[in-house]
């Protein structure tokens, strides 16, 4: 019973940690991700007009939109250079996201008081470039090649260069910190040579708006040439990987519980041997093999039920303590959360209880069969 309880507790705790990690990832990505993102199905960019944007903003539930130009570019500063993911976006983006909560330095704006263009850097990018703050002697440069044919020679006049200052630094998550540079839409247009082309349009919803309804309306209006994705779909591969890891951990711990349940097998087997005389008496007064087998199966069911209940309850208490007090920390000072995140999903309790019950019943079945085959004549002396 103790093995069943420990196995149940371990399963529910580990599964809750994976649920918590998934929620942390979603909360981090929502800092940058729009509620809905519109991209072309074919090609890297598409043409945007005022009528096109108005058609989107007229949908009930959409609070605002932001046009985006996004691509890889080279950023240089003094003798340092880093390949980054440049994201040029409208000023409205800075008003609707939660980036200010992760700001390390500077202000969230794309222009200073004199009208100079500013960039907002991930902490990793700023570190690699070794940015010197309050130093007017050096500017950053964003460099992007013009149309270069494969195998062609890269010449100086084939590069677009834009000078820009570092305005702010943020730190959220490694994938963003080490690659992302935010600029104004105007800077991105000049660097990439775009006019009316955009790589995506981000839509932000009103509080309480029905995401699925708005998403469905957008798909109906835009047709098959565009895809509309929510935050989870924008990071589907990563979230899928977390779910797969959770599944394999569940399977692995279930097998460990199966091994631990061998104690039940041996305990019931020894009980069947010790109680042979009692079973012989039962047979003598008219008990059937089916009845004796049922007695031992019920013993296994009782062990499974009590053990899993204790384990699940203990796991629930531990998850609550971890969530409230952070008993076990991650050991990293610069992480998004300081302690292992947990999220209790009641469906996990159902699956854990079911798997533990099945494992226990399987291990209890063989001793029950052995007990039902006792010869009453040999043990009545």
C-alpha positions as a printed NumPy array, in Angstrom:
array([[  0.   ,   0.   ,   0.   ],
       [  2.881,   2.373,   0.803],
       [  4.416,   1.717,  -2.622],
       [  1.099,   2.502,  -4.316],
       [  0.752,   5.718,  -2.308],
       [  4.287,   6.873,  -3.108],
       [  3.841,   6.031,  -6.789],
       [  0.551,   7.938,  -6.974],
       [  2.031,  10.952,  -5.207],
       [  5.091,  11.023,  -7.475],
       [  2.939,  10.791, -10.592],
       [  0.604,  13.627,  -9.661],
       [  3.462,  15.902,  -8.547],
       [  5.504,  15.402, -11.719],
       [  2.488,  15.815, -14.   ],
       [  1.515,  19.004, -12.147],
       [  5.036,  20.379, -12.625],
       [  4.777,  19.791, -16.381],
       [  1.399,  21.552, -16.363],
       [  3.011,  24.445, -14.508],
       [  5.882,  24.659, -16.986],
       [  3.385,  24.839, -19.83 ],
       [  1.574,  27.719, -18.112],
       [  4.855,  29.568, -17.514],
       [  5.738,  29.24 , -21.194],
       [  2.325,  30.588, -22.182],
       [  2.612,  33.526, -19.782],
       [  6.079,  34.39 , -21.101],
       [  5.078,  34.232, -24.738],
       [  1.974,  36.316, -24.119],
       [  4.318,  39.155, -23.22 ],
       [  5.276,  39.378, -26.877],
       [  2.596,  37.404, -28.649],
       [ -0.58 ,  39.009, -29.906],
       [ -3.93 ,  37.388, -29.221],
       [ -4.115,  36.571, -32.931],
       [ -1.505,  36.761, -35.67 ],
       [ -2.313,  37.055, -39.38 ],
       [  0.263,  35.801, -41.904],
       [  0.291,  34.897, -45.569],
       [  0.038,  31.209, -46.389],
       [  2.478,  31.609, -49.293],
       [  5.446,  33.927, -49.346],
       [  7.18 ,  35.922, -46.64 ],
       [  5.126,  39.11 , -46.933],
       [  1.86 ,  40.5  , -48.277],
       [  0.576,  43.921, -49.271],
       [ -1.428,  45.866, -46.702],
       [ -3.846,  48.687, -47.425],
       [ -5.959,  50.895, -45.176],
       [ -9.101,  49.087, -46.346],
       [ -7.535,  45.73 , -45.457],
       [ -6.673,  46.879, -41.925],
       [-10.093,  48.53 , -41.447],
       [-11.78 ,  45.288, -42.435],
       [ -9.938,  43.535, -39.614],
       [-10.472,  46.243, -36.995],
       [-14.219,  46.367, -37.707],
       [-14.645,  42.844, -36.315],
       [-16.367,  42.944, -32.934],
       [-13.969,  42.096, -30.119],
       [-10.763,  43.412, -31.735],
       [ -9.314,  46.272, -29.697],
       [ -6.383,  47.215, -31.937],
       [ -3.999,  45.936, -34.589],
       [ -0.282,  46.372, -35.208],
       [  1.456,  45.955, -38.552],
       [  4.721,  44.006, -38.395],
       [  7.826,  43.642, -40.538],
       [ 10.058,  40.888, -39.198],
       [ 13.237,  39.311, -40.55 ],
       [ 16.801,  38.373, -39.654],
       [ 19.395,  41.153, -39.814],
       [ 22.935,  41.923, -38.694],
       [ 23.476,  44.439, -35.907],
       [ 26.933,  45.961, -35.367],
       [ 28.27 ,  48.158, -32.573],
       [ 31.914,  49.207, -32.509],
       [ 33.791,  45.963, -33.262],
       [ 30.928,  43.659, -32.199],
       [ 28.261,  42.119, -34.433],
       [ 25.268,  39.867, -33.81 ],
       [ 22.683,  38.279, -36.091],
       [ 19.29 ,  39.158, -34.621],
       [ 15.594,  38.785, -35.284],
       [ 14.528,  42.344, -36.089],
       [ 10.877,  43.096, -35.454],
       [  9.604,  46.39 , -36.776],
       [  6.213,  47.195, -35.371],
       [  3.809,  50.076, -34.896],
       [  3.953,  52.22 , -31.77 ],
       [  0.585,  50.813, -30.639],
       [  2.361,  47.544, -29.806],
       [  4.165,  49.199, -26.898],
       [  0.855,  50.33 , -25.407],
       [ -0.922,  46.965, -25.432],
       [  1.784,  44.43 , -24.475],
       [  3.289,  43.734, -21.042],
       [  6.904,  44.36 , -21.981],
       [  7.295,  47.106, -19.371],
       [  7.174,  44.49 , -16.6  ],
       [ 10.416,  42.949, -17.952],
       [ 12.255,  46.189, -18.642],
       [ 15.819,  46.31 , -17.294],
       [ 16.928,  49.688, -18.576],
       [ 15.665,  52.643, -20.573],
       [ 12.173,  53.519, -21.773],
       [  9.778,  51.776, -24.115],
       [  9.804,  54.14 , -27.076],
       [ 11.06 ,  54.114, -30.652],
       [ 12.134,  57.774, -30.807],
       [ 13.874,  60.107, -28.389],
       [ 13.1  ,  63.786, -27.815],
       [ 15.266,  64.849, -30.762],
       [ 13.557,  62.469, -33.173],
       [ 16.378,  59.902, -33.368],
       [ 15.318,  56.291, -33.928],
       [ 15.713,  53.907, -30.982],
       [ 15.845,  50.118, -30.703],
       [ 14.684,  47.965, -27.796],
       [ 17.145,  45.108, -27.271],
       [ 16.975,  41.723, -25.645],
       [ 19.398,  41.456, -22.724],
       [ 21.489,  38.815, -24.505],
       [ 21.857,  41.006, -27.598],
       [ 22.882,  44.006, -25.487],
       [ 25.443,  41.853, -23.679],
       [ 26.944,  40.443, -26.9  ],
       [ 27.253,  43.936, -28.388],
       [ 28.649,  45.315, -25.115],
       [ 26.493,  48.43 , -25.377],
       [ 27.97 ,  51.543, -23.726],
       [ 25.104,  53.59 , -22.345],
       [ 25.101,  57.39 , -22.4  ],
       [ 27.858,  57.327, -25.012],
       [ 27.168,  59.428, -28.094],
       [ 30.392,  58.468, -29.843],
       [ 29.108,  55.156, -31.189],
       [ 25.851,  54.14 , -32.855],
       [ 24.47 ,  50.737, -33.669],
       [ 23.996,  49.771, -37.28 ],
       [ 21.352,  47.443, -38.649],
       [ 22.575,  45.823, -41.853],
       [ 20.511,  43.861, -44.353],
       [ 21.611,  42.613, -47.81 ],
       [ 19.754,  43.705, -50.916],
       [ 18.626,  41.037, -53.368],
       [ 21.698,  38.817, -53.563],
       [ 21.758,  35.918, -55.959],
       [ 23.07 ,  32.57 , -54.694],
       [ 26.786,  32.33 , -55.374],
       [ 27.064,  36.053, -56.125],
       [ 29.7  ,  38.332, -54.661],
       [ 28.583,  40.541, -51.791],
       [ 29.639,  44.168, -52.373],
       [ 29.328,  47.193, -50.101],
       [ 26.645,  48.839, -52.211],
       [ 24.519,  45.713, -51.901],
       [ 23.944,  46.328, -48.184],
       [ 21.301,  48.506, -46.571],
       [ 22.558,  50.178, -43.405],
       [ 20.553,  52.118, -40.838],
       [ 22.094,  53.891, -37.851],
       [ 20.096,  53.575, -34.643],
       [ 20.571,  54.089, -30.903],
       [ 19.895,  51.619, -28.094],
       [ 16.886,  52.892, -26.168],
       [ 16.002,  50.07 , -23.754],
       [ 16.837,  46.524, -22.678],
       [ 14.425,  43.811, -21.587],
       [ 14.858,  40.314, -20.226],
       [ 12.113,  37.71 , -20.421],
       [ 13.273,  34.365, -21.746],
       [ 16.456,  33.138, -23.391],
       [ 14.924,  32.647, -26.841],
       [ 13.89 ,  36.325, -26.892],
       [ 16.768,  37.815, -24.907],
       [ 19.459,  36.441, -27.216],
       [ 17.864,  37.284, -30.558],
       [ 15.099,  39.895, -30.52 ],
       [ 15.5  ,  43.564, -31.425],
       [ 12.388,  45.749, -31.603],
       [ 12.356,  48.799, -33.877],
       [  9.776,  51.148, -35.317],
       [  7.951,  50.11 , -38.467],
       [  9.668,  52.941, -40.335],
       [ 13.152,  51.598, -39.531],
       [ 12.214,  48.069, -40.623],
       [ 10.785,  49.413, -43.909],
       [ 14.019,  51.253, -44.671],
       [ 16.229,  48.304, -43.742],
       [ 14.277,  45.72 , -45.737],
       [ 13.229,  48.001, -48.568],
       [  9.51 ,  47.456, -47.953],
       [  6.742,  49.87 , -48.871],
       [  3.243,  48.453, -48.399],
       [  4.442,  44.929, -47.668],
       [  4.13 ,  43.468, -44.183],
       [  5.153,  40.071, -42.843],
       [  2.185,  39.89 , -40.426],
       [ -0.577,  41.812, -38.696],
       [ -1.082,  41.336, -34.961],
       [ -4.565,  41.653, -33.492],
       [ -5.268,  42.425, -29.825],
       [ -8.683,  41.658, -28.364],
       [-10.939,  43.504, -25.98 ],
       [-11.042,  42.102, -22.42 ],
       [-13.581,  39.283, -22.289],
       [-13.772,  38.886, -26.072],
       [-14.34 ,  35.362, -27.375],
       [-11.045,  34.343, -28.971],
       [-12.442,  31.459, -30.991],
       [-15.312,  33.534, -32.376],
       [-13.013,  36.375, -33.466],
       [-10.562,  33.887, -34.93 ],
       [-13.34 ,  32.203, -36.917],
       [-14.593,  35.558, -38.258],
       [-11.094,  36.547, -39.318],
       [-10.651,  33.29 , -41.212],
       [-13.976,  33.787, -42.992],
       [-13.108,  37.351, -44.008],
       [ -9.482,  36.747, -45.054],
       [-10.049,  33.471, -46.878],
       [ -7.56 ,  30.713, -47.593],
       [ -4.679,  33.014, -48.587],
       [ -4.048,  33.868, -44.937],
       [ -3.596,  31.889, -41.753],
       [ -4.764,  33.105, -38.353],
       [ -2.99 ,  31.677, -35.31 ],
       [ -3.428,  32.189, -31.587],
       [ -0.596,  32.187, -29.048],
       [ -0.553,  28.409, -28.559],
       [ -0.477,  27.785, -32.313],
       [  2.408,  30.215, -32.751],
       [  4.481,  27.986, -30.451],
       [  2.807,  24.692, -31.249],
       [  6.056,  22.718, -31.591],
       [  7.376,  23.732, -28.183],
       [  4.094,  23.124, -26.37 ],
       [  3.756,  19.797, -28.173],
       [  7.244,  18.827, -26.975],
       [  6.214,  19.589, -23.373],
       [  3.121,  17.402, -23.755],
       [  5.177,  14.548, -25.239],
       [  7.658,  14.787, -22.364],
       [  4.768,  14.717, -19.917],
       [  3.373,  11.595, -21.62 ],
       [  6.682,   9.739, -21.492],
       [  7.231,  10.698, -17.847],
       [  3.729,   9.431, -17.075],
       [  4.463,   6.116, -18.815],
       [  7.862,   5.803, -17.131],
       [  6.55 ,   6.455, -13.629],
       [  3.649,   4.087, -14.248],
       [  6.131,   1.309, -15.048],
       [  8.064,   2.154, -11.886],
       [  4.803,   1.877,  -9.972],
       [  4.215,  -1.476, -11.647],
       [  7.571,  -2.699, -10.352],
       [  6.762,  -1.373,  -6.893],
       [  3.437,  -3.214,  -7.065],
       [  5.265,  -6.522,  -7.154],
       [  5.233,  -6.173,  -3.36 ],
       [  1.464,  -6.551,  -3.573],
       [  1.916,  -9.648,  -5.713],
       [  4.257, -11.281,  -3.214],
       [  2.188, -10.18 ,  -0.201],
       [ -1.016, -11.64 ,  -1.625],
       [  0.829, -14.781,  -2.739],
       [  2.149, -15.299,   0.802],
       [ -1.331, -14.621,   2.164],
       [ -2.746, -17.279,  -0.177],
       [ -0.185, -19.766,   1.174],
       [ -0.774, -18.864,   4.816],
       [ -4.564, -19.055,   4.508],
       [ -4.758, -22.407,   2.681],
       [ -6.411, -24.074,   5.689],
       [ -8.985, -21.279,   5.989],
       [ -9.743, -21.554,   2.288],
       [-10.111, -25.289,   2.603],
       [-12.74 , -24.71 ,   5.302],
       [-14.512, -22.284,   2.986],
       [-14.507, -24.865,   0.213],
       [-15.786, -27.477,   2.657],
       [-18.812, -25.369,   3.611],
       [-19.696, -24.719,  -0.003],
       [-17.618, -21.755,  -1.179],
       [-16.773, -21.734,  -4.88 ],
       [-13.452, -20.962,  -6.55 ],
       [-15.008, -17.833,  -7.961],
       [-15.84 , -16.592,  -4.45 ],
       [-12.292, -17.195,  -3.153],
       [-10.809, -15.515,  -6.219],
       [-13.121, -12.552,  -5.665],
       [-11.971, -12.235,  -2.038],
       [ -8.344, -11.809,  -3.107],
       [ -9.231,  -9.458,  -5.95 ],
       [-11.171,  -7.29 ,  -3.507],
       [ -8.11 ,  -7.272,  -1.297],
       [ -6.13 ,  -5.898,  -4.26 ],
       [ -8.85 ,  -3.351,  -5.003],
       [ -8.78 ,  -2.176,  -1.389],
       [ -5.01 ,  -1.741,  -1.51 ],
       [ -5.277,   0.143,  -4.814],
       [ -8.061,   2.423,  -3.632],
       [ -6.605,   3.283,  -0.224],
       [ -3.033,   3.604,  -1.527],
       [ -3.957,   5.765,  -4.512],
       [ -6.276,   7.947,  -2.383],
       [ -3.53 ,   8.594,   0.167],
       [ -0.984,   9.217,  -2.578],
       [ -3.216,  11.576,  -4.575],
       [ -4.198,  13.498,  -1.469],
       [ -0.566,  13.816,  -0.374],
       [  0.383,  14.915,  -3.901],
       [ -2.367,  17.542,  -3.885],
       [ -1.187,  18.909,  -0.524],
       [  2.425,  19.042,  -1.75 ],
       [  1.407,  20.856,  -4.955],
       [ -0.521,  23.409,  -2.919],
       [  2.447,  23.983,  -0.611],
       [  4.793,  24.3  ,  -3.593],
       [  2.502,  26.809,  -5.274],
       [  1.999,  28.908,  -2.143],
       [  5.465,  28.774,  -0.567],
       [  7.85 ,  27.594,  -3.337],
       [  9.365,  24.752,  -1.31 ],
       [ 11.696,  23.601,  -4.115],
       [ 13.473,  26.335,  -6.055],
       [ 14.965,  26.234,  -9.54 ],
       [ 18.342,  27.391,  -8.285],
       [ 18.598,  30.175, -10.904],
       [ 18.499,  33.83 ,  -9.917],
       [ 17.625,  35.114, -13.407],
       [ 14.794,  32.706, -14.18 ],
       [ 11.225,  33.815, -14.883],
       [ 10.036,  31.975, -11.763],
       [ 12.137,  31.196,  -8.702],
       [ 10.464,  27.886,  -7.743],
       [  9.176,  24.96 ,  -9.758],
       [  5.745,  25.956, -11.074],
       [  2.819,  23.606, -10.519],
       [ -0.692,  23.495, -11.884],
       [ -3.186,  20.883, -10.733],
       [ -5.32 ,  19.441, -13.545],
       [ -8.102,  17.233, -12.254],
       [ -8.006,  15.039, -15.354],
       [ -4.513,  13.971, -14.272],
       [ -6.005,  12.63 , -11.03 ],
       [ -8.4  ,  10.497, -13.06 ],
       [ -5.635,   9.041, -15.242],
       [ -3.283,   8.428, -12.331],
       [ -6.012,   6.765, -10.257],
       [ -7.041,   4.65 , -13.227],
       [ -3.505,   3.541, -14.066],
       [ -2.689,   2.72 , -10.428],
       [ -5.902,   0.691, -10.139],
       [ -5.159,  -1.257, -13.307],
       [ -1.571,  -1.956, -12.218],
       [ -2.708,  -3.148,  -8.798],
       [ -5.471,  -5.337, -10.243],
       [ -3.001,  -6.946, -12.649],
       [ -0.585,  -7.774,  -9.831],
       [ -3.415,  -9.055,  -7.611],
       [ -4.969, -11.311, -10.242],
       [ -2.357, -14.079, -10.199],
       [ -2.403, -14.599,  -6.373],
       [ -6.205, -14.716,  -6.552],
       [ -6.036, -17.468,  -9.167],
       [ -3.507, -19.408,  -7.061],
       [ -5.736, -19.108,  -3.992],
       [ -8.776, -20.417,  -5.883],
       [ -6.863, -23.574,  -6.888],
       [ -6.205, -24.76 ,  -3.314],
       [ -7.066, -28.449,  -2.827],
       [ -9.319, -28.551,   0.295],
       [ -8.561, -32.21 ,   1.06 ],
       [ -4.812, -31.615,   1.572],
       [ -5.228, -28.807,   4.109],
       [ -8.008, -29.948,   6.42 ],
       [ -5.789, -32.056,   8.69 ]])
